[in-house]
mmCIF file with all atom_site columns, C-alpha atoms in Angstrom:
data_model
loop_
_atom_site.group_PDB
_atom_site.id
_atom_site.type_symbol
_atom_site.label_atom_id
_atom_site.label_alt_id
_atom_site.label_comp_id
_atom_site.label_asym_id
_atom_site.label_entity_id
_atom_site.label_seq_id
_atom_site.pdbx_PDB_ins_code
_atom_site.Cartn_x
_atom_site.Cartn_y
_atom_site.Cartn_z
_atom_site.occupancy
_atom_site.B_iso_or_equiv
_atom_site.pdbx_formal_charge
_atom_site.auth_seq_id
_atom_site.auth_comp_id
_atom_site.auth_asym_id
_atom_site.auth_atom_id
_atom_site.pdbx_PDB_model_num
ATOM 1   C CA . UNK A 1 1   ? 12.299 -21.111 5.938  1.00 0.00 ? 1   UNK A CA 1
ATOM 2   C CA . UNK A 1 2   ? 11.930 -18.861 3.211  1.00 0.00 ? 2   UNK A CA 1
ATOM 3   C CA . UNK A 1 3   ? 14.344 -16.346 1.800  1.00 0.00 ? 3   UNK A CA 1
ATOM 4   C CA . UNK A 1 4   ? 13.820 -12.694 1.893  1.00 0.00 ? 4   UNK A CA 1
ATOM 5   C CA . UNK A 1 5   ? 15.282 -10.711 -0.915 1.00 0.00 ? 5   UNK A CA 1
ATOM 6   C CA . UNK A 1 6   ? 16.257 -7.572  0.310  1.00 0.00 ? 6   UNK A CA 1
ATOM 7   C CA . UNK A 1 7   ? 17.847 -4.682  -1.756 1.00 0.00 ? 7   UNK A CA 1
ATOM 8   C CA . UNK A 1 8   ? 18.426 -1.229  -2.190 1.00 0.00 ? 8   UNK A CA 1
ATOM 9   C CA . UNK A 1 9   ? 20.743 -0.187  0.497  1.00 0.00 ? 9   UNK A CA 1
ATOM 10  C CA . UNK A 1 10  ? 23.863 1.846   -0.591 1.00 0.00 ? 10  UNK A CA 1
ATOM 11  C CA . UNK A 1 11  ? 25.618 5.094   0.341  1.00 0.00 ? 11  UNK A CA 1
ATOM 12  C CA . UNK A 1 12  ? 24.123 8.496   0.045  1.00 0.00 ? 12  UNK A CA 1
ATOM 13  C CA . UNK A 1 13  ? 24.640 11.942  0.857  1.00 0.00 ? 13  UNK A CA 1
ATOM 14  C CA . UNK A 1 14  ? 22.511 13.920  3.603  1.00 0.00 ? 14  UNK A CA 1
ATOM 15  C CA . UNK A 1 15  ? 19.439 15.187  2.090  1.00 0.00 ? 15  UNK A CA 1
ATOM 16  C CA . UNK A 1 16  ? 19.209 12.272  -0.456 1.00 0.00 ? 16  UNK A CA 1
ATOM 17  C CA . UNK A 1 17  ? 16.533 9.426   -0.823 1.00 0.00 ? 17  UNK A CA 1
ATOM 18  C CA . UNK A 1 18  ? 16.796 5.678   -1.150 1.00 0.00 ? 18  UNK A CA 1
ATOM 19  C CA . UNK A 1 19  ? 14.191 3.130   -1.672 1.00 0.00 ? 19  UNK A CA 1
ATOM 20  C CA . UNK A 1 20  ? 14.637 -0.269  -0.126 1.00 0.00 ? 20  UNK A CA 1
ATOM 21  C CA . UNK A 1 21  ? 12.523 -3.347  -1.296 1.00 0.00 ? 21  UNK A CA 1
ATOM 22  C CA . UNK A 1 22  ? 11.969 -6.477  0.207  1.00 0.00 ? 22  UNK A CA 1
ATOM 23  C CA . UNK A 1 23  ? 10.453 -9.311  -1.635 1.00 0.00 ? 23  UNK A CA 1
ATOM 24  C CA . UNK A 1 24  ? 8.891  -12.251 0.130  1.00 0.00 ? 24  UNK A CA 1
ATOM 25  C CA . UNK A 1 25  ? 7.544  -14.959 -1.913 1.00 0.00 ? 25  UNK A CA 1
ATOM 26  C CA . UNK A 1 26  ? 4.197  -16.013 -0.930 1.00 0.00 ? 26  UNK A CA 1
ATOM 27  C CA . UNK A 1 27  ? 3.742  -12.785 1.153  1.00 0.00 ? 27  UNK A CA 1
ATOM 28  C CA . UNK A 1 28  ? 0.518  -12.038 -0.228 1.00 0.00 ? 28  UNK A CA 1
ATOM 29  C CA . UNK A 1 29  ? -0.881 -15.441 -0.447 1.00 0.00 ? 29  UNK A CA 1
ATOM 30  C CA . UNK A 1 30  ? -0.206 -16.020 3.074  1.00 0.00 ? 30  UNK A CA 1
ATOM 31  C CA . UNK A 1 31  ? -1.839 -12.620 4.221  1.00 0.00 ? 31  UNK A CA 1
ATOM 32  C CA . UNK A 1 32  ? 1.462  -11.502 5.855  1.00 0.00 ? 32  UNK A CA 1
ATOM 33  C CA . UNK A 1 33  ? 1.994  -8.033  7.253  1.00 0.00 ? 33  UNK A CA 1
ATOM 34  C CA . UNK A 1 34  ? 5.612  -6.582  7.213  1.00 0.00 ? 34  UNK A CA 1
ATOM 35  C CA . UNK A 1 35  ? 7.771  -4.622  9.583  1.00 0.00 ? 35  UNK A CA 1
ATOM 36  C CA . UNK A 1 36  ? 11.034 -2.589  8.822  1.00 0.00 ? 36  UNK A CA 1
ATOM 37  C CA . UNK A 1 37  ? 13.623 -2.307  11.466 1.00 0.00 ? 37  UNK A CA 1
ATOM 38  C CA . UNK A 1 38  ? 17.198 -0.867  11.284 1.00 0.00 ? 38  UNK A CA 1
ATOM 39  C CA . UNK A 1 39  ? 20.044 -1.757  13.658 1.00 0.00 ? 39  UNK A CA 1
ATOM 40  C CA . UNK A 1 40  ? 23.276 0.102   14.152 1.00 0.00 ? 40  UNK A CA 1
ATOM 41  C CA . UNK A 1 41  ? 26.187 -2.331  15.249 1.00 0.00 ? 41  UNK A CA 1
ATOM 42  C CA . UNK A 1 42  ? 26.181 -2.312  19.276 1.00 0.00 ? 42  UNK A CA 1
ATOM 43  C CA . UNK A 1 43  ? 23.107 -0.887  19.666 1.00 0.00 ? 43  UNK A CA 1
ATOM 44  C CA . UNK A 1 44  ? 19.285 -1.938  20.015 1.00 0.00 ? 44  UNK A CA 1
ATOM 45  C CA . UNK A 1 45  ? 17.405 -2.819  16.880 1.00 0.00 ? 45  UNK A CA 1
ATOM 46  C CA . UNK A 1 46  ? 14.814 -0.142  16.134 1.00 0.00 ? 46  UNK A CA 1
ATOM 47  C CA . UNK A 1 47  ? 11.316 -0.502  14.796 1.00 0.00 ? 47  UNK A CA 1
ATOM 48  C CA . UNK A 1 48  ? 10.505 1.697   12.100 1.00 0.00 ? 48  UNK A CA 1
ATOM 49  C CA . UNK A 1 49  ? 7.245  0.675   10.319 1.00 0.00 ? 49  UNK A CA 1
ATOM 50  C CA . UNK A 1 50  ? 4.405  -1.766  10.001 1.00 0.00 ? 50  UNK A CA 1
ATOM 51  C CA . UNK A 1 51  ? 2.539  -2.175  6.895  1.00 0.00 ? 51  UNK A CA 1
ATOM 52  C CA . UNK A 1 52  ? -0.605 -4.525  6.794  1.00 0.00 ? 52  UNK A CA 1
ATOM 53  C CA . UNK A 1 53  ? -3.590 -4.922  4.775  1.00 0.00 ? 53  UNK A CA 1
ATOM 54  C CA . UNK A 1 54  ? -5.884 -4.236  7.950  1.00 0.00 ? 54  UNK A CA 1
ATOM 55  C CA . UNK A 1 55  ? -3.811 -1.206  9.568  1.00 0.00 ? 55  UNK A CA 1
ATOM 56  C CA . UNK A 1 56  ? -2.147 0.351   6.709  1.00 0.00 ? 56  UNK A CA 1
ATOM 57  C CA . UNK A 1 57  ? 1.136  1.840   7.256  1.00 0.00 ? 57  UNK A CA 1
ATOM 58  C CA . UNK A 1 58  ? 2.401  3.088   10.741 1.00 0.00 ? 58  UNK A CA 1
ATOM 59  C CA . UNK A 1 59  ? 5.804  4.849   11.704 1.00 0.00 ? 59  UNK A CA 1
ATOM 60  C CA . UNK A 1 60  ? 8.255  5.386   14.353 1.00 0.00 ? 60  UNK A CA 1
ATOM 61  C CA . UNK A 1 61  ? 8.262  9.080   15.462 1.00 0.00 ? 61  UNK A CA 1
ATOM 62  C CA . UNK A 1 62  ? 11.860 9.050   14.298 1.00 0.00 ? 62  UNK A CA 1
ATOM 63  C CA . UNK A 1 63  ? 10.790 8.425   10.713 1.00 0.00 ? 63  UNK A CA 1
ATOM 64  C CA . UNK A 1 64  ? 7.477  9.775   10.466 1.00 0.00 ? 64  UNK A CA 1
ATOM 65  C CA . UNK A 1 65  ? 7.114  12.044  7.561  1.00 0.00 ? 65  UNK A CA 1
ATOM 66  C CA . UNK A 1 66  ? 10.589 11.119  5.889  1.00 0.00 ? 66  UNK A CA 1
ATOM 67  C CA . UNK A 1 67  ? 9.694  7.233   5.158  1.00 0.00 ? 67  UNK A CA 1
ATOM 68  C CA . UNK A 1 68  ? 6.953  5.809   3.449  1.00 0.00 ? 68  UNK A CA 1
ATOM 69  C CA . UNK A 1 69  ? 6.144  2.026   3.372  1.00 0.00 ? 69  UNK A CA 1
ATOM 70  C CA . UNK A 1 70  ? 4.322  0.447   0.514  1.00 0.00 ? 70  UNK A CA 1
ATOM 71  C CA . UNK A 1 71  ? 3.420  -2.935  -0.819 1.00 0.00 ? 71  UNK A CA 1
ATOM 72  C CA . UNK A 1 72  ? 3.023  -4.398  -4.474 1.00 0.00 ? 72  UNK A CA 1
ATOM 73  C CA . UNK A 1 73  ? 0.820  -7.502  -3.812 1.00 0.00 ? 73  UNK A CA 1
ATOM 74  C CA . UNK A 1 74  ? 1.519  -8.622  -7.381 1.00 0.00 ? 74  UNK A CA 1
ATOM 75  C CA . UNK A 1 75  ? 5.257  -9.063  -6.802 1.00 0.00 ? 75  UNK A CA 1
ATOM 76  C CA . UNK A 1 76  ? 5.078  -9.858  -3.282 1.00 0.00 ? 76  UNK A CA 1
ATOM 77  C CA . UNK A 1 77  ? 7.381  -6.853  -2.484 1.00 0.00 ? 77  UNK A CA 1
ATOM 78  C CA . UNK A 1 78  ? 7.242  -4.256  0.294  1.00 0.00 ? 78  UNK A CA 1
ATOM 79  C CA . UNK A 1 79  ? 8.949  -1.028  0.006  1.00 0.00 ? 79  UNK A CA 1
ATOM 80  C CA . UNK A 1 80  ? 10.409 1.578   2.002  1.00 0.00 ? 80  UNK A CA 1
ATOM 81  C CA . UNK A 1 81  ? 10.952 5.034   0.568  1.00 0.00 ? 81  UNK A CA 1
ATOM 82  C CA . UNK A 1 82  ? 13.423 7.117   2.665  1.00 0.00 ? 82  UNK A CA 1
ATOM 83  C CA . UNK A 1 83  ? 13.755 10.891  2.131  1.00 0.00 ? 83  UNK A CA 1
ATOM 84  C CA . UNK A 1 84  ? 15.682 13.569  3.677  1.00 0.00 ? 84  UNK A CA 1
ATOM 85  C CA . UNK A 1 85  ? 18.389 10.860  4.743  1.00 0.00 ? 85  UNK A CA 1
ATOM 86  C CA . UNK A 1 86  ? 20.692 12.036  7.725  1.00 0.00 ? 86  UNK A CA 1
ATOM 87  C CA . UNK A 1 87  ? 23.822 10.267  8.911  1.00 0.00 ? 87  UNK A CA 1
ATOM 88  C CA . UNK A 1 88  ? 21.831 9.332   11.840 1.00 0.00 ? 88  UNK A CA 1
ATOM 89  C CA . UNK A 1 89  ? 19.975 7.136   9.448  1.00 0.00 ? 89  UNK A CA 1
ATOM 90  C CA . UNK A 1 90  ? 23.026 5.017   8.740  1.00 0.00 ? 90  UNK A CA 1
ATOM 91  C CA . UNK A 1 91  ? 22.359 1.457   9.786  1.00 0.00 ? 91  UNK A CA 1
ATOM 92  C CA . UNK A 1 92  ? 21.411 -2.093  8.561  1.00 0.00 ? 92  UNK A CA 1
ATOM 93  C CA . UNK A 1 93  ? 17.891 -2.150  7.153  1.00 0.00 ? 93  UNK A CA 1
ATOM 94  C CA . UNK A 1 94  ? 15.915 -5.092  7.458  1.00 0.00 ? 94  UNK A CA 1
ATOM 95  C CA . UNK A 1 95  ? 12.187 -6.314  6.869  1.00 0.00 ? 95  UNK A CA 1
ATOM 96  C CA . UNK A 1 96  ? 10.226 -9.136  8.676  1.00 0.00 ? 96  UNK A CA 1
ATOM 97  C CA . UNK A 1 97  ? 7.097  -10.648 7.693  1.00 0.00 ? 97  UNK A CA 1
ATOM 98  C CA . UNK A 1 98  ? 4.717  -11.200 10.696 1.00 0.00 ? 98  UNK A CA 1
ATOM 99  C CA . UNK A 1 99  ? 1.400  -12.911 10.799 1.00 0.00 ? 99  UNK A CA 1
ATOM 100 C CA . UNK A 1 100 ? -1.329 -10.496 11.362 1.00 0.00 ? 100 UNK A CA 1
ATOM 101 C CA . UNK A 1 101 ? -5.029 -11.955 12.788 1.00 0.00 ? 101 UNK A CA 1
ATOM 102 C CA . UNK A 1 102 ? -6.142 -13.833 9.746  1.00 0.00 ? 102 UNK A CA 1
ATOM 103 C CA . UNK A 1 103 ? -2.673 -14.367 8.581  1.00 0.00 ? 103 UNK A CA 1
ATOM 104 C CA . UNK A 1 104 ? -0.953 -17.819 7.910  1.00 0.00 ? 104 UNK A CA 1
ATOM 105 C CA . UNK A 1 105 ? 1.748  -19.125 10.204 1.00 0.00 ? 105 UNK A CA 1
ATOM 106 C CA . UNK A 1 106 ? 4.128  -19.401 7.257  1.00 0.00 ? 106 UNK A CA 1
ATOM 107 C CA . UNK A 1 107 ? 4.445  -15.564 7.591  1.00 0.00 ? 107 UNK A CA 1
ATOM 108 C CA . UNK A 1 108 ? 6.843  -16.187 10.394 1.00 0.00 ? 108 UNK A CA 1
ATOM 109 C CA . UNK A 1 109 ? 9.046  -18.750 8.397  1.00 0.00 ? 109 UNK A CA 1
ATOM 110 C CA . UNK A 1 110 ? 11.076 -15.718 6.413  1.00 0.00 ? 110 UNK A CA 1
ATOM 111 C CA . UNK A 1 111 ? 14.778 -15.158 6.845  1.00 0.00 ? 111 UNK A CA 1
ATOM 112 C CA . UNK A 1 112 ? 16.872 -12.342 5.509  1.00 0.00 ? 112 UNK A CA 1
ATOM 113 C CA . UNK A 1 113 ? 20.042 -10.488 6.331  1.00 0.00 ? 113 UNK A CA 1
ATOM 114 C CA . UNK A 1 114 ? 19.132 -6.707  5.944  1.00 0.00 ? 114 UNK A CA 1
ATOM 115 C CA . UNK A 1 115 ? 20.891 -4.147  3.584  1.00 0.00 ? 115 UNK A CA 1
ATOM 116 C CA . UNK A 1 116 ? 23.222 -1.527  4.627  1.00 0.00 ? 116 UNK A CA 1
ATOM 117 C CA . UNK A 1 117 ? 22.374 2.221   4.519  1.00 0.00 ? 117 UNK A CA 1
ATOM 118 C CA . UNK A 1 118 ? 25.138 4.652   4.880  1.00 0.00 ? 118 UNK A CA 1
ATOM 119 C CA . UNK A 1 119 ? 24.540 8.480   4.990  1.00 0.00 ? 119 UNK A CA 1
ATOM 120 C CA . UNK A 1 120 ? 27.347 10.814  4.725  1.00 0.00 ? 120 UNK A CA 1
ATOM 121 C CA . UNK A 1 121 ? 27.321 14.466  5.838  1.00 0.00 ? 121 UNK A CA 1
#
């Protein structure tokens, strides 16, 4: 498996912004897409966003208009800009590469731990 490098989490006040980054070596060469999730301890994982070359970026209703996903193919990095954060956004955030049509099976071989985001009121 290939290790993901996730960063950008931290503690912020409500209304502030954070940008998460997820570097997946080989992500571009393998034609991978990327999904963002978050999870609060004791609750189910929540899908936030998908970004791929073919479909662009899509978002869950809970973050649409506040979160923006983007990718830098030169550095194999995907970003999640999170704006207007609220305490309800407090969670462990993770990225997960996936194999879209035309992508290589290596897209399913990444492993990461996520990054914690804490928003105070």
